[in-house]
Short mmCIF file of C-alpha atoms in Angstrom, two decimals:
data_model
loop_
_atom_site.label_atom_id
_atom_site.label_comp_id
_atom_site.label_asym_id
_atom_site.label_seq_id
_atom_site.Cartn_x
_atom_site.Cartn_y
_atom_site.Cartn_z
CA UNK K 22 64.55 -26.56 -6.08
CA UNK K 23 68.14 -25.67 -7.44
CA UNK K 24 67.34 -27.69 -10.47
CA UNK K 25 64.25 -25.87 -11.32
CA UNK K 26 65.87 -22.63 -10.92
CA UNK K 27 68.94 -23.47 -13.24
CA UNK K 28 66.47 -24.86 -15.82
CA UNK K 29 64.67 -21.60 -15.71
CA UNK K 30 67.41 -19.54 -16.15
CA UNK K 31 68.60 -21.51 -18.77
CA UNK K 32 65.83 -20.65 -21.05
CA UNK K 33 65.93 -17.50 -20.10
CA UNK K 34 69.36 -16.98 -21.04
CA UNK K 35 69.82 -19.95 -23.76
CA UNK K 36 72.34 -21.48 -25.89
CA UNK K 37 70.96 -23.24 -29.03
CA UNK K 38 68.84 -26.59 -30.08
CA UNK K 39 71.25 -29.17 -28.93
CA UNK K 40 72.74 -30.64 -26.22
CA UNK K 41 75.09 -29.17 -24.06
CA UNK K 42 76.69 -29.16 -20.82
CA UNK K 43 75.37 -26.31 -18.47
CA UNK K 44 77.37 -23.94 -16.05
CA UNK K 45 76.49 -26.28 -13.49
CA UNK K 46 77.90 -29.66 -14.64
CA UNK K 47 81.53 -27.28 -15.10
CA UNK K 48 81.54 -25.82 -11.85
CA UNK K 49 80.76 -29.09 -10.42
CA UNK K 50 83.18 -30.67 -12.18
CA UNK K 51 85.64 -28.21 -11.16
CA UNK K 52 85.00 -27.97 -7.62
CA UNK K 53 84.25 -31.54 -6.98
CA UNK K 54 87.57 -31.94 -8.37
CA UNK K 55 89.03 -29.49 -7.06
CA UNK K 56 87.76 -30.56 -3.29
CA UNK K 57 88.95 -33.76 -3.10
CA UNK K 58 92.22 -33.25 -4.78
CA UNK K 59 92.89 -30.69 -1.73
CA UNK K 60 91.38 -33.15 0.99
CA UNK K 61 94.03 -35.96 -0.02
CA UNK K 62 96.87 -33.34 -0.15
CA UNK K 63 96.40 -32.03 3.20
CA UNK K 64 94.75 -34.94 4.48
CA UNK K 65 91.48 -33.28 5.22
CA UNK K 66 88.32 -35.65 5.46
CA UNK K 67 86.02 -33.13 5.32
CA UNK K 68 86.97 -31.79 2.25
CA UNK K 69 86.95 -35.02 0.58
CA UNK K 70 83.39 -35.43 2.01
CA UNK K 71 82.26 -32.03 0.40
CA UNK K 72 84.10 -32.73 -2.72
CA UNK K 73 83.08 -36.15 -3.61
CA UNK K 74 79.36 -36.01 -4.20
CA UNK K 75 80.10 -33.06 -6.64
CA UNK K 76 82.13 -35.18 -8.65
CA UNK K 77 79.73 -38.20 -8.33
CA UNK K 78 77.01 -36.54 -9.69
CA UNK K 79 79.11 -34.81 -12.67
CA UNK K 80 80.53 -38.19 -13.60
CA UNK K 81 76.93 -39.86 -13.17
CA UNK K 82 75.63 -37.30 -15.34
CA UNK K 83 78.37 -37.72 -18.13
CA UNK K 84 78.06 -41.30 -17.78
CA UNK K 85 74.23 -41.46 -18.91
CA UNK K 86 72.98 -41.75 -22.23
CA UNK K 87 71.13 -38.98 -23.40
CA UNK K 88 70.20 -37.93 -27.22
CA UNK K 89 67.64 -37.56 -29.78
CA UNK K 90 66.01 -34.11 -30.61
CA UNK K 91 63.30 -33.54 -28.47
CA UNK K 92 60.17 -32.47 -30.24
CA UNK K 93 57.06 -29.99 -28.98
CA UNK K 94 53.96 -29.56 -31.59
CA UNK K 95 50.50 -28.20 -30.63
CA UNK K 96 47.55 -30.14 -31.82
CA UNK K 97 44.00 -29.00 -32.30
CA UNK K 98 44.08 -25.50 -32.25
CA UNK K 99 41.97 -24.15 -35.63
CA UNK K 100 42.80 -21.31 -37.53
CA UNK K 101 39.45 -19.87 -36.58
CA UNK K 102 37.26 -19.87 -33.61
CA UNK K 103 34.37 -18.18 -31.49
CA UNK K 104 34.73 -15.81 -28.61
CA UNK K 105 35.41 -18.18 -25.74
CA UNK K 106 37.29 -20.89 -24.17
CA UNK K 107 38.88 -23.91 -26.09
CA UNK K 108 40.96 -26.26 -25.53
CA UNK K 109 44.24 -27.54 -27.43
CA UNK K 110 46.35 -30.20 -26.53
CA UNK K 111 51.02 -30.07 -26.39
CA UNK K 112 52.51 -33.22 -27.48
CA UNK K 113 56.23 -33.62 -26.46
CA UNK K 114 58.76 -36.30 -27.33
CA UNK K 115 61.33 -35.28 -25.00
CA UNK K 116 64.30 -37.89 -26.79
CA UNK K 117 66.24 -39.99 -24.71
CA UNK K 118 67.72 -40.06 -20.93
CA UNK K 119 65.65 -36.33 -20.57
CA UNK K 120 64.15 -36.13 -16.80
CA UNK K 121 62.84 -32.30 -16.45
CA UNK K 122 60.79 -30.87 -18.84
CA UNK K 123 60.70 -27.19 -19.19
CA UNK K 124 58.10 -25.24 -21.30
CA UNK K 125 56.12 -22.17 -21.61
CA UNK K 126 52.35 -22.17 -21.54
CA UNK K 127 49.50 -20.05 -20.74
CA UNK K 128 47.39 -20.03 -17.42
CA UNK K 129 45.11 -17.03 -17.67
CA UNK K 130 44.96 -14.92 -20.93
CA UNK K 131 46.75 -16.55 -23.95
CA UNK K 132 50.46 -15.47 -25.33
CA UNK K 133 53.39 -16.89 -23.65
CA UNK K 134 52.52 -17.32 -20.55
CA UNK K 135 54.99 -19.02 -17.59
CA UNK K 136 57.49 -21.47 -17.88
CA UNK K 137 56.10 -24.81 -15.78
CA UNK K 138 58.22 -27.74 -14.71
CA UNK K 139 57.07 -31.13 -15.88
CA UNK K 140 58.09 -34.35 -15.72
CA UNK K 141 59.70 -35.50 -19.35
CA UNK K 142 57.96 -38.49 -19.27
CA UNK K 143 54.65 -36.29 -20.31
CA UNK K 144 53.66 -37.03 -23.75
CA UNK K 145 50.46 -34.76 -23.70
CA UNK K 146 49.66 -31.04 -22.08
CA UNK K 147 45.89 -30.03 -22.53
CA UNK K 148 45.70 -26.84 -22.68
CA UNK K 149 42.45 -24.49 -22.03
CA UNK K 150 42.77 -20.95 -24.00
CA UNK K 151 40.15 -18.07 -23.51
CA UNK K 152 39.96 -15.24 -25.73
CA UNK K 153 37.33 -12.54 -24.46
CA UNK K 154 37.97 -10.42 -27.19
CA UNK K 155 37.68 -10.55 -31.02
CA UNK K 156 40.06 -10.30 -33.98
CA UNK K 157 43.58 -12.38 -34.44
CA UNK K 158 46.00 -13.16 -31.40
CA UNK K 159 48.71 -15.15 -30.41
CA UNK K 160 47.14 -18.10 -28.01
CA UNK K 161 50.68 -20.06 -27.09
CA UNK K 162 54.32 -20.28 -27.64
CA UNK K 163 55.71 -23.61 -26.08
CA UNK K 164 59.10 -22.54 -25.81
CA UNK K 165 60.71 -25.36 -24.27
CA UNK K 166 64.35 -26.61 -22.45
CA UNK K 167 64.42 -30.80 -21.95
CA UNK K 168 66.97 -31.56 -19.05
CA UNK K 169 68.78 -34.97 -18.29
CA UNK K 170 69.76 -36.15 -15.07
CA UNK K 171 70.07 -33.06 -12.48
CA UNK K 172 69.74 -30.38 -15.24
CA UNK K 173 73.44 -30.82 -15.58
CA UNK K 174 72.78 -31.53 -19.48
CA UNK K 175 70.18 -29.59 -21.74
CA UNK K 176 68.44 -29.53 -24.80
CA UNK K 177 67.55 -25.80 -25.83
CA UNK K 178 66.38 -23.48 -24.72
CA UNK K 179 64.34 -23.75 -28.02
CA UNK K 180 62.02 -20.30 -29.20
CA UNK K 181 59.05 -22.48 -30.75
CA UNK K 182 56.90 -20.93 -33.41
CA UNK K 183 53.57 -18.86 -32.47
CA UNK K 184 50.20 -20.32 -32.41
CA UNK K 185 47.43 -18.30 -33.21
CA UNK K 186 43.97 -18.02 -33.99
CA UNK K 187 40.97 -15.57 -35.67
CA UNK K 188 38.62 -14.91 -33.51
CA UNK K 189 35.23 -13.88 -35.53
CA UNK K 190 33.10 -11.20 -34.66
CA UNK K 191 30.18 -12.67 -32.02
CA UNK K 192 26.57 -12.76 -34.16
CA UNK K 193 23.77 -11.25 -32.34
CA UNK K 194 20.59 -12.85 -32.52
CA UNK K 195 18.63 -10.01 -34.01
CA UNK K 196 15.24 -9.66 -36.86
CA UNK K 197 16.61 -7.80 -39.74
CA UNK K 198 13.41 -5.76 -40.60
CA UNK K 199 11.56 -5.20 -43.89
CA UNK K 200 13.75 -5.23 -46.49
CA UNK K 201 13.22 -3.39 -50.16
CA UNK K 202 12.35 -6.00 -52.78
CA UNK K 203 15.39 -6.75 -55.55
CA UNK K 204 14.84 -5.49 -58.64
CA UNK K 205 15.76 -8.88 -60.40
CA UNK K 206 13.79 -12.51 -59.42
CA UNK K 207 10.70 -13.91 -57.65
CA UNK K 208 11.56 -16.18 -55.62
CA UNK K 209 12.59 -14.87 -51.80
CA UNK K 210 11.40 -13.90 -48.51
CA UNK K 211 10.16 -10.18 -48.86
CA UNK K 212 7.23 -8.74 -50.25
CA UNK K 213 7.83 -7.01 -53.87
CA UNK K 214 5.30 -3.78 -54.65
CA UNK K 215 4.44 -6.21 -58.07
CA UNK K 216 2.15 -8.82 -58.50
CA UNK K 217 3.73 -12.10 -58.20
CA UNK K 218 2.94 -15.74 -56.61
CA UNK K 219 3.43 -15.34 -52.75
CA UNK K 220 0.35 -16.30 -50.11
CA UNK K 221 0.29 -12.40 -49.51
CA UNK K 222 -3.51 -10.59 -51.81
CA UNK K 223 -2.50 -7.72 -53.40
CA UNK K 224 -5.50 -6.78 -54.97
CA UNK K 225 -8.82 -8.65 -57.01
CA UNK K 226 -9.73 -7.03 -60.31
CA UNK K 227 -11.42 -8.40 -63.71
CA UNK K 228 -10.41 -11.18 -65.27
CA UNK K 229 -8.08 -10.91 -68.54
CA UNK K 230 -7.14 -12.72 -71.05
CA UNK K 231 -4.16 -14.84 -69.75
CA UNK K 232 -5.01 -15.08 -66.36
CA UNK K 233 -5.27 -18.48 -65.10
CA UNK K 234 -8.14 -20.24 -63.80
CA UNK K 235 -7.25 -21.39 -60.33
CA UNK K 236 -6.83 -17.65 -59.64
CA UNK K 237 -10.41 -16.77 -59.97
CA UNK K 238 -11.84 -15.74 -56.88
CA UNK K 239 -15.38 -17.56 -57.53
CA UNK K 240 -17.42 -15.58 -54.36
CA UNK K 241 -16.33 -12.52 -55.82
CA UNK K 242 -17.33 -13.12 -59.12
CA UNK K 243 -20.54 -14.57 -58.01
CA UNK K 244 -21.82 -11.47 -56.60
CA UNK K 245 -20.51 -8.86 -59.28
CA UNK K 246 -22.17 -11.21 -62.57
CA UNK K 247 -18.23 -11.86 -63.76
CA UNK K 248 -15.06 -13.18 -63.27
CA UNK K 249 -12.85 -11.84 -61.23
CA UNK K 250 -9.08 -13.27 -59.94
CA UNK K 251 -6.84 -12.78 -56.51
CA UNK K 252 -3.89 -10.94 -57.24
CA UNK K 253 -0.52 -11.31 -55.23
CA UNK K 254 2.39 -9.91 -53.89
CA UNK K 255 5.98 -11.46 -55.75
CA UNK K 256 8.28 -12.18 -53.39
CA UNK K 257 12.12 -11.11 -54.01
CA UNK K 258 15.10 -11.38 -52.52
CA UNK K 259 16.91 -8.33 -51.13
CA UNK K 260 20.82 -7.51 -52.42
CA UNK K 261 22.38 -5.74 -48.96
CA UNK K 262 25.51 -4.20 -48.79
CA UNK K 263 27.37 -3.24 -45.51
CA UNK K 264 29.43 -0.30 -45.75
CA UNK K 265 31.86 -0.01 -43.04
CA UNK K 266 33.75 2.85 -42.02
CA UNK K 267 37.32 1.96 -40.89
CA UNK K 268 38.53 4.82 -40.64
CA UNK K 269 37.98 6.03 -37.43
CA UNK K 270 37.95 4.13 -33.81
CA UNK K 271 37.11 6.04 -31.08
CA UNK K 272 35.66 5.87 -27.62
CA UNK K 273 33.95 7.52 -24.96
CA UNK K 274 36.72 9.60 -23.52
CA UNK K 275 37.55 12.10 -25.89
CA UNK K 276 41.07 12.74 -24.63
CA UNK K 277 42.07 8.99 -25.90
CA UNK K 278 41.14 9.75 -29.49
CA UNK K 279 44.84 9.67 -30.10
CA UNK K 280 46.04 7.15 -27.94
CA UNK K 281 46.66 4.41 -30.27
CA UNK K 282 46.02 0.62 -28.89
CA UNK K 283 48.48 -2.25 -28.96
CA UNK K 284 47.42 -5.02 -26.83
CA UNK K 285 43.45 -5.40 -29.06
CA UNK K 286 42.65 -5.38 -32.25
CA UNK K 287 40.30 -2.51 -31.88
CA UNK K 288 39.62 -0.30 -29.16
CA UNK K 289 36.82 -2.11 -26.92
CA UNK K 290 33.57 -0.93 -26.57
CA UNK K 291 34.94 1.90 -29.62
CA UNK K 292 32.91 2.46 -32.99
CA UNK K 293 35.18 -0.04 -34.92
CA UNK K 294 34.35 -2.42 -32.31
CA UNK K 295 30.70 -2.07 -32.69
CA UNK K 296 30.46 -1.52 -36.05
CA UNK K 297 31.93 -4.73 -36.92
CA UNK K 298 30.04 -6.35 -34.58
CA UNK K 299 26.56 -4.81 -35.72
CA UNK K 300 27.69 -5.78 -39.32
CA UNK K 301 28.12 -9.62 -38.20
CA UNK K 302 24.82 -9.23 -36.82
CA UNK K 303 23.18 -7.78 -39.47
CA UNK K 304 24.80 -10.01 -42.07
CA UNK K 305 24.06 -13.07 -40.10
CA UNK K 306 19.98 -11.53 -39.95
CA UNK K 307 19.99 -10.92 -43.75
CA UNK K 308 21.66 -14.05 -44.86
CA UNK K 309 18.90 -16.28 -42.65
CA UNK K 310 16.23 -14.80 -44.59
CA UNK K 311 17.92 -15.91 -47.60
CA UNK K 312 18.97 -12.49 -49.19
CA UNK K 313 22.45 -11.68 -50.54
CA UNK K 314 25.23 -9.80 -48.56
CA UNK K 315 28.09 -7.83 -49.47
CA UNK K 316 30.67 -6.10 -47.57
CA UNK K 317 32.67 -2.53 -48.76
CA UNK K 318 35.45 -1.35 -46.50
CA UNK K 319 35.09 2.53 -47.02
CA UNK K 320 38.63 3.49 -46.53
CA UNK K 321 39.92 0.49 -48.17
CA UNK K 322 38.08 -0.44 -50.99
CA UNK K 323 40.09 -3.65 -51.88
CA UNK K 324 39.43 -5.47 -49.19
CA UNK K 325 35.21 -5.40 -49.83
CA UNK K 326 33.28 -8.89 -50.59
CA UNK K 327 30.98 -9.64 -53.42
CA UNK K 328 27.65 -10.33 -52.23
CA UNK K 329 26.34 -13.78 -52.18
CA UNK K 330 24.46 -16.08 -49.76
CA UNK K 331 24.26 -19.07 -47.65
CA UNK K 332 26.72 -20.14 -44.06
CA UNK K 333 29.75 -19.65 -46.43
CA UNK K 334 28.84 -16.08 -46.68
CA UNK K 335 28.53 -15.51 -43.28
CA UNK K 336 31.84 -17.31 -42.70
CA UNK K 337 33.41 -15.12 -45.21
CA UNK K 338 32.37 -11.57 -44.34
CA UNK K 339 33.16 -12.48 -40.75
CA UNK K 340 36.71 -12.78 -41.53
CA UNK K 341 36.92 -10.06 -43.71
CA UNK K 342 35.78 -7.94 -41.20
CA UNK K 343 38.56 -9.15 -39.06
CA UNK K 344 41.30 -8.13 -42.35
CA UNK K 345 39.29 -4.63 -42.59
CA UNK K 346 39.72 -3.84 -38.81
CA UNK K 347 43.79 -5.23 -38.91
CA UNK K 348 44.36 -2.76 -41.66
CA UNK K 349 41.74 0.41 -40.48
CA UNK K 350 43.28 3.67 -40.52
CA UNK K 351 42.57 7.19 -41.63
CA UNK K 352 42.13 7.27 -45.24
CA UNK K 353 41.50 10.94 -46.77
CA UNK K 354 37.96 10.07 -48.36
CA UNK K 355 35.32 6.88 -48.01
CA UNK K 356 34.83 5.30 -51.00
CA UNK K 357 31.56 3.76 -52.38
CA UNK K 358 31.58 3.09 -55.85
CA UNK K 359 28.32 2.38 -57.79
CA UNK K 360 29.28 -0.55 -59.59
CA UNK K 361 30.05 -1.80 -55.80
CA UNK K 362 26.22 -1.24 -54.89
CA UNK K 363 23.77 -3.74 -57.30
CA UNK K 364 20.77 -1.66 -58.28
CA UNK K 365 17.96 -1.56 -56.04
CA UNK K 366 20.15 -3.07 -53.26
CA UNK K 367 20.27 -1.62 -49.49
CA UNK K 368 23.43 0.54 -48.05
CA UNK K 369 23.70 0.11 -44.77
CA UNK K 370 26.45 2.39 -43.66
CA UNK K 371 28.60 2.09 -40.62
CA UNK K 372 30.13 4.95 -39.35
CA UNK K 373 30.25 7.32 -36.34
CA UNK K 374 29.86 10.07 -38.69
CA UNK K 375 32.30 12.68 -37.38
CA UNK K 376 32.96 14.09 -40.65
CA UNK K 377 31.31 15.53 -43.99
CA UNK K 378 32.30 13.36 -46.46
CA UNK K 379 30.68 9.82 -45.33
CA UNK K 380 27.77 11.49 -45.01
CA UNK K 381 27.65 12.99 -48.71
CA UNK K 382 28.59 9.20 -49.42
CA UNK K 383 25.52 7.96 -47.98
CA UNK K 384 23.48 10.93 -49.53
CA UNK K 385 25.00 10.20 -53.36
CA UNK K 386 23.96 6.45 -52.29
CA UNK K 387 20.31 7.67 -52.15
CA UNK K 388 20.66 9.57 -55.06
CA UNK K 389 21.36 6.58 -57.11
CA UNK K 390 17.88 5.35 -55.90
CA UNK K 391 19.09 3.31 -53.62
CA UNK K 392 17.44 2.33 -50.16
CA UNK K 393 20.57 3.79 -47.13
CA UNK K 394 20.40 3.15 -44.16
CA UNK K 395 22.82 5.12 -41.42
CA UNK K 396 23.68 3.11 -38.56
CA UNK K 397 25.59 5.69 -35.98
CA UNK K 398 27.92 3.62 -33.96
CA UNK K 399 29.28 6.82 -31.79
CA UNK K 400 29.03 6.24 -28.57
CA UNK K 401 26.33 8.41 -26.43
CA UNK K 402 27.46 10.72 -23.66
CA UNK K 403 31.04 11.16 -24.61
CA UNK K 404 33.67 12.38 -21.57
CA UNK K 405 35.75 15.62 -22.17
CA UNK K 406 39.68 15.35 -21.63
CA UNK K 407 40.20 17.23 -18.48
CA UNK K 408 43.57 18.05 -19.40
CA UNK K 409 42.53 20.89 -20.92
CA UNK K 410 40.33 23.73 -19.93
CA UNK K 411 38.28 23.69 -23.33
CA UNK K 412 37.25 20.02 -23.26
CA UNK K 413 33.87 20.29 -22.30
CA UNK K 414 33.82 22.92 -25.38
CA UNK K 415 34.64 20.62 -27.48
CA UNK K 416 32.46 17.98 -26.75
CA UNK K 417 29.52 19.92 -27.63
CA UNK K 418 30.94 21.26 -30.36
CA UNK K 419 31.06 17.73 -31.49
CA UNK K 420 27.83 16.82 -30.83
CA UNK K 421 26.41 19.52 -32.21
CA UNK K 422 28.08 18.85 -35.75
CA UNK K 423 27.12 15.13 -36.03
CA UNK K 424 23.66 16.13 -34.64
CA UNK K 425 23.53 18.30 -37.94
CA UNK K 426 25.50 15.58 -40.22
CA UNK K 427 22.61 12.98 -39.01
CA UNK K 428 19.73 15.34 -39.98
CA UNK K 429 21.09 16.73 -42.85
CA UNK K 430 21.14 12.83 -43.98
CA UNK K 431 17.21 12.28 -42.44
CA UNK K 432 16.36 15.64 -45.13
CA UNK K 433 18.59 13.86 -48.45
CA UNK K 434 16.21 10.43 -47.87
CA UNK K 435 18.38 8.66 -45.78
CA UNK K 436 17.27 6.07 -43.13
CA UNK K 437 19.10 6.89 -39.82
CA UNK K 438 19.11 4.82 -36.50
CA UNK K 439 21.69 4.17 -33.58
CA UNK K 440 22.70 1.18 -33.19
CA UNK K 441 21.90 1.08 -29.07
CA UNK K 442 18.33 0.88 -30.60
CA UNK K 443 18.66 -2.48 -32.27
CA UNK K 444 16.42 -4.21 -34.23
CA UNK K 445 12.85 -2.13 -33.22
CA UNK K 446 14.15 0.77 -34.25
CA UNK K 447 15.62 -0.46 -37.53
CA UNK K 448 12.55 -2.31 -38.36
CA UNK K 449 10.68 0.58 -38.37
CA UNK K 450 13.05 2.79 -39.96
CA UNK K 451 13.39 0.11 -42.56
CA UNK K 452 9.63 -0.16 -43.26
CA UNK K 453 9.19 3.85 -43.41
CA UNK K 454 12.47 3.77 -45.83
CA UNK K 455 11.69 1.51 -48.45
CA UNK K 456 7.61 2.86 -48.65
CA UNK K 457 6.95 3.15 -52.14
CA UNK K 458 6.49 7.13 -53.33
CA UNK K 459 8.24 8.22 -50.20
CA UNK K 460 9.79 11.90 -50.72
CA UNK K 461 13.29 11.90 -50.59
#
């Protein structure tokens, strides 16, 4: 028990990375000494007796061999992982003559964690980590202090390096919705307003010159004395691009709007939080059906990603997402450039909307003849700070202004839809949206 107690405040209190003699092997030393040097001069037995397994031990302790640099390194952690538990594994090589083996590790939420007492002739630690929430984090430090015989003789305490992971956004399992046809190509999953090759009839007419045979639609042109053909649909691809609004992250209780957060990346259940989550989610819809996704941070516009397609895509805007919400922050004006947007491609815009100007962003969007869809990530039924005697004042005022934001967007053309709805109500907003000769 005294052992364990010196070894933990030795790496607590810690010297450097070699070995060295602790307080404990000195003031044995000196008392063991010190005891039976006084028994045999006054010719006390009892002194002796207290005296002389002190200086046993010390000399016992001195006498064994102990060296080497002991070594700690943490296996199988990846650089990027899923919302959930996983599992990593310590390897130690404690050198030689070490007995006690002191090091740092996490029990119930990664970081730091305790300092356990192990037996140095450990080689492995497996280690089960849990991270509930997304975005990067420190998982374990295995600080460590190797002892030899009765902690009398360390090795540290040694400050190892921080493991970490990024944890991705979770994908929800959601149907993107009808999607508007890309102006380029005719090969994809959507239905184009042109005629083209799909299973889908369009329309039969007369034949003309040109037309191919094994389009004639013989019944047809049975009954009406000439030839007539099947027309189809073309099927297109769809060019999406996610527009996310980092700079603001607010929750439900109004009087934390300024209360920055330190311990997540975001604040949870906040409008960064589920904005970046309903952009993994929508990405990961698009990019199943084939289409190509981009990403543009609004207050940021460095950090956006070209569109493209495929798993790597996916794998790519979810950790972009994770850079976008690291550096969010106010930023005086969103920014959505049209060479940013490919023509005929769908804005979906991310924002709680609590101010003018990302709405007259999603408005110009529209302008350009572009399909935008408004995703409002504020949460409903916000709480007023009860610190002050005007909060429930302000509340309403608040609603009351993005109320008129939102349908001052629905009057410009734009698609708008909370994201507590999900996928019905974007479907439907999606198929009224990209209607062909719909006023705007």
């Amino acid at each position: 028990m005294n052992r364990g107690l010196r070894l933990r405040e030795a790496l607590t209190g810690g010297r450097g990375a070699h070995w060295h003699p602790t307080d404990a092997l000195v003031r044995g030393a000196a008392l063991g000494v010190g005891l039976v040097v006084s028994g045999g001069l006054l010719h006390r037995v009892e002194l002796v007796l207290f005296g002389a397994p002190l200086l046993i031990s010390t000399l016992v302790a001195l006498a064994t061999a102990v060296g080497g640099t002991p070594r700690v390194r943490v296996r199988g952690l990846p650089r990027t992982g899923e919302v959930g538990a996983a599992k990593s594994v310590v390897e130690v090589d404690p050198g030689v003559g070490a007995e006690v083996l002191a090091l740092r590790l996490p029990v119930d939420r990664p970081g730091p964690g305790p300092v356990h007492l192990l037996p140095a002739s450990l080689r492995e630690v497996e280690v089960v980590l849990r991270r509930d929430a997304w975005g990067e984090g420190v998982d374990l430090r295995p600080d460590h202090l190797v002892a030899g015989p009765d902690a009398l003789l360390v090795h540290g305490p040694v400050t190892a390096a921080e493991s970490g992971r990024v944890i991705l956004p979770p994908v929800h399992q959601l149907p993107a919705g009808l999607l508007p046809a890309r102006a380029r190509g005719l090969v994809g999953a959507h239905r184009a307003w042109r005629p083209g090759d799909s299973a889908e009839l369009r329309d039969i007419r007369a034949f003309q010159p040109g037309d191919r045979l094994r389009r004639v639609d013989w019944r047809v042109s049975l009954r009406a004395g000439n030839l007539h053909v099947r027309e189809h649909h073309a099927e297109a691809d769809a060019d999406v691009v996610l527009a996310l609004d980092t700079r603001f992250d607010v929750g439900r209780e109004v009087g934390e709007w300024s209360v920055a957060t330190h311990e997540t990346t975001t604040r949870p259940d906040g409008t960064l939080d589920l904005a970046v989550r309903a952009a993994a989610s929508l990405a990961a819809g698009y990019l199943r059906q084939g289409d190509r996704v981009g990403l543009v941070d609004l207050g940021r516009p460095q950090l956006g990603v070209r569109a493209g397609a495929g798993r790597r895509q996916l794998l790519r805007l979810r950790n972009q997402l994770v850079v976008c919400a690291r550096a969010a922050g106010w930023a005086q004006r969103p920014v959505l450039r049209a060479e940013q947007v490919p023509h005929g491609a769908l804005v979906v815009v991310l924002s709680p909307f609590l101010d003018a100007a990302v709405a007259e962003l999603a408005v110009h969007a529209a302008r350009r003849g572009n399909v935008v869809l408004a995703v409002d990530v504020l949460p409903e039924g916000l709480v007023p700070d009860e610190e002050t005697p005007w909060g429930a004042a302000v509340v309403r005022l608040l609603a009351l202004e993005h109320e008129v934001r939102l349908e001052a967007m629905r009057r410009h053309g734009v698609a708008v839809v909370t994201w507590d709805a999900r996928a019905a109500a974007i479907s439907g907003v999606l198929r009224e949206a990209a209607r062909p000769g719909r006023r705007r």
